[in-house]
Amino acid sequence: SPDRYAYVEKHMKKQGISAGLKHPQYGPWLEYYTSVDAEKYKTIFDEIINRYGKDVSDEKKRRIKKIIIRASQYDYSCLEMGWNKTAWL
């Protein structure tokens, strides 16, 4: 999710970790998630989610939460594979 990417990028800058930020492929990608445009789109996305989510049943919220957790696990696995230079299999 954009929030996670922005968090990672900000953390890397704060810790002085610049190798990933200088990478020709990943640097611009990470930089984007702390840009003004990304913040603007995140705000719009949050407004849409809040508007449509306010009338969702508790059961549906639980299902959505499980989906988000699973998506986050896949996202983490993808980033970890890049870090460890491993394949999906």
Tab-separated table of C-alpha atoms in Angstrom:
chain	number	residue	atom	x	y	z
A	1	SER	CA	0.000	0.000	0.000
A	2	PRO	CA	1.125	3.541	-0.561
A	3	ASP	CA	1.242	4.156	3.193
A	4	ARG	CA	3.723	1.342	3.703
A	5	TYR	CA	5.923	2.465	0.823
A	6	ALA	CA	5.946	6.032	2.096
A	7	TYR	CA	6.839	4.761	5.581
A	8	VAL	CA	9.726	2.683	4.203
A	9	GLU	CA	11.053	5.553	2.125
A	10	LYS	CA	10.853	8.038	5.014
A	11	HIS	CA	12.503	5.537	7.366
A	12	MET	CA	15.323	4.921	4.879
A	13	LYS	CA	15.978	8.652	4.568
A	14	LYS	CA	15.883	9.136	8.343
A	15	GLN	CA	18.365	6.281	8.884
A	16	GLY	CA	20.661	7.534	6.149
A	17	ILE	CA	20.080	4.434	4.033
A	18	SER	CA	20.467	5.693	0.508
A	19	ALA	CA	21.463	2.676	-1.599
A	20	GLY	CA	17.857	1.797	-2.444
A	21	LEU	CA	16.950	5.416	-3.034
A	22	LYS	CA	19.797	5.762	-5.539
A	23	HIS	CA	18.838	2.581	-7.375
A	24	PRO	CA	17.789	3.448	-10.952
A	25	GLN	CA	14.667	1.284	-10.784
A	26	TYR	CA	13.547	1.501	-7.144
A	27	GLY	CA	14.728	4.984	-6.201
A	28	PRO	CA	12.111	6.886	-8.223
A	29	TRP	CA	9.439	4.407	-7.112
A	30	LEU	CA	10.233	5.019	-3.442
A	31	GLU	CA	10.515	8.764	-3.944
A	32	TYR	CA	7.042	8.885	-5.498
A	33	TYR	CA	5.350	7.606	-2.345
A	34	THR	CA	6.452	10.651	-0.360
A	35	SER	CA	5.606	13.101	-3.110
A	36	VAL	CA	2.828	15.680	-3.022
A	37	ASP	CA	0.974	13.753	-5.740
A	38	ALA	CA	1.039	10.540	-3.719
A	39	GLU	CA	-0.265	12.363	-0.647
A	40	LYS	CA	-3.052	13.903	-2.724
A	41	TYR	CA	-4.127	10.529	-4.126
A	42	LYS	CA	-3.854	8.889	-0.706
A	43	THR	CA	-6.184	11.538	0.720
A	44	ILE	CA	-8.695	10.962	-2.087
A	45	PHE	CA	-8.450	7.190	-1.601
A	46	ASP	CA	-8.994	7.529	2.161
A	47	GLU	CA	-12.061	9.714	1.594
A	48	ILE	CA	-13.566	7.169	-0.797
A	49	ILE	CA	-12.894	4.262	1.572
A	50	ASN	CA	-14.396	6.163	4.506
A	51	ARG	CA	-17.458	7.213	2.510
A	52	TYR	CA	-18.273	3.721	1.247
A	53	GLY	CA	-17.101	1.928	4.372
A	54	LYS	CA	-19.281	3.710	6.905
A	55	ASP	CA	-22.345	1.554	6.161
A	56	VAL	CA	-20.549	-1.792	5.894
A	57	SER	CA	-21.665	-4.562	8.260
A	58	ASP	CA	-19.305	-5.835	10.951
A	59	GLU	CA	-19.116	-9.209	9.180
A	60	LYS	CA	-18.049	-7.566	5.928
A	61	LYS	CA	-15.492	-5.428	7.795
A	62	ARG	CA	-13.977	-8.626	9.240
A	63	ARG	CA	-13.758	-10.137	5.736
A	64	ILE	CA	-12.178	-6.976	4.335
A	65	LYS	CA	-9.664	-6.940	7.192
A	66	LYS	CA	-8.637	-10.531	6.368
A	67	ILE	CA	-8.199	-9.574	2.708
A	68	ILE	CA	-6.034	-6.574	3.625
A	69	ILE	CA	-3.893	-8.671	5.952
A	70	ARG	CA	-3.389	-11.318	3.260
A	71	ALA	CA	-2.530	-8.669	0.649
A	72	SER	CA	-0.033	-7.152	3.095
A	73	GLN	CA	1.573	-10.570	3.608
A	74	TYR	CA	2.001	-10.985	-0.155
A	75	ASP	CA	3.350	-7.458	-0.428
A	76	TYR	CA	5.877	-8.130	2.328
A	77	SER	CA	6.898	-11.410	0.694
A	78	CYS	CA	7.515	-9.605	-2.578
A	79	LEU	CA	9.712	-6.992	-0.899
A	80	GLU	CA	11.547	-9.678	1.069
A	81	MET	CA	12.269	-11.630	-2.114
A	82	GLY	CA	13.817	-8.532	-3.637
A	83	TRP	CA	15.901	-7.944	-0.540
A	84	ASN	CA	17.075	-11.568	-0.357
A	85	LYS	CA	17.270	-11.974	-4.159
A	86	THR	CA	15.085	-15.071	-4.089
A	87	ALA	CA	12.351	-16.407	-6.365
A	88	TRP	CA	8.631	-16.763	-5.609
A	89	LEU	CA	8.745	-20.548	-5.778
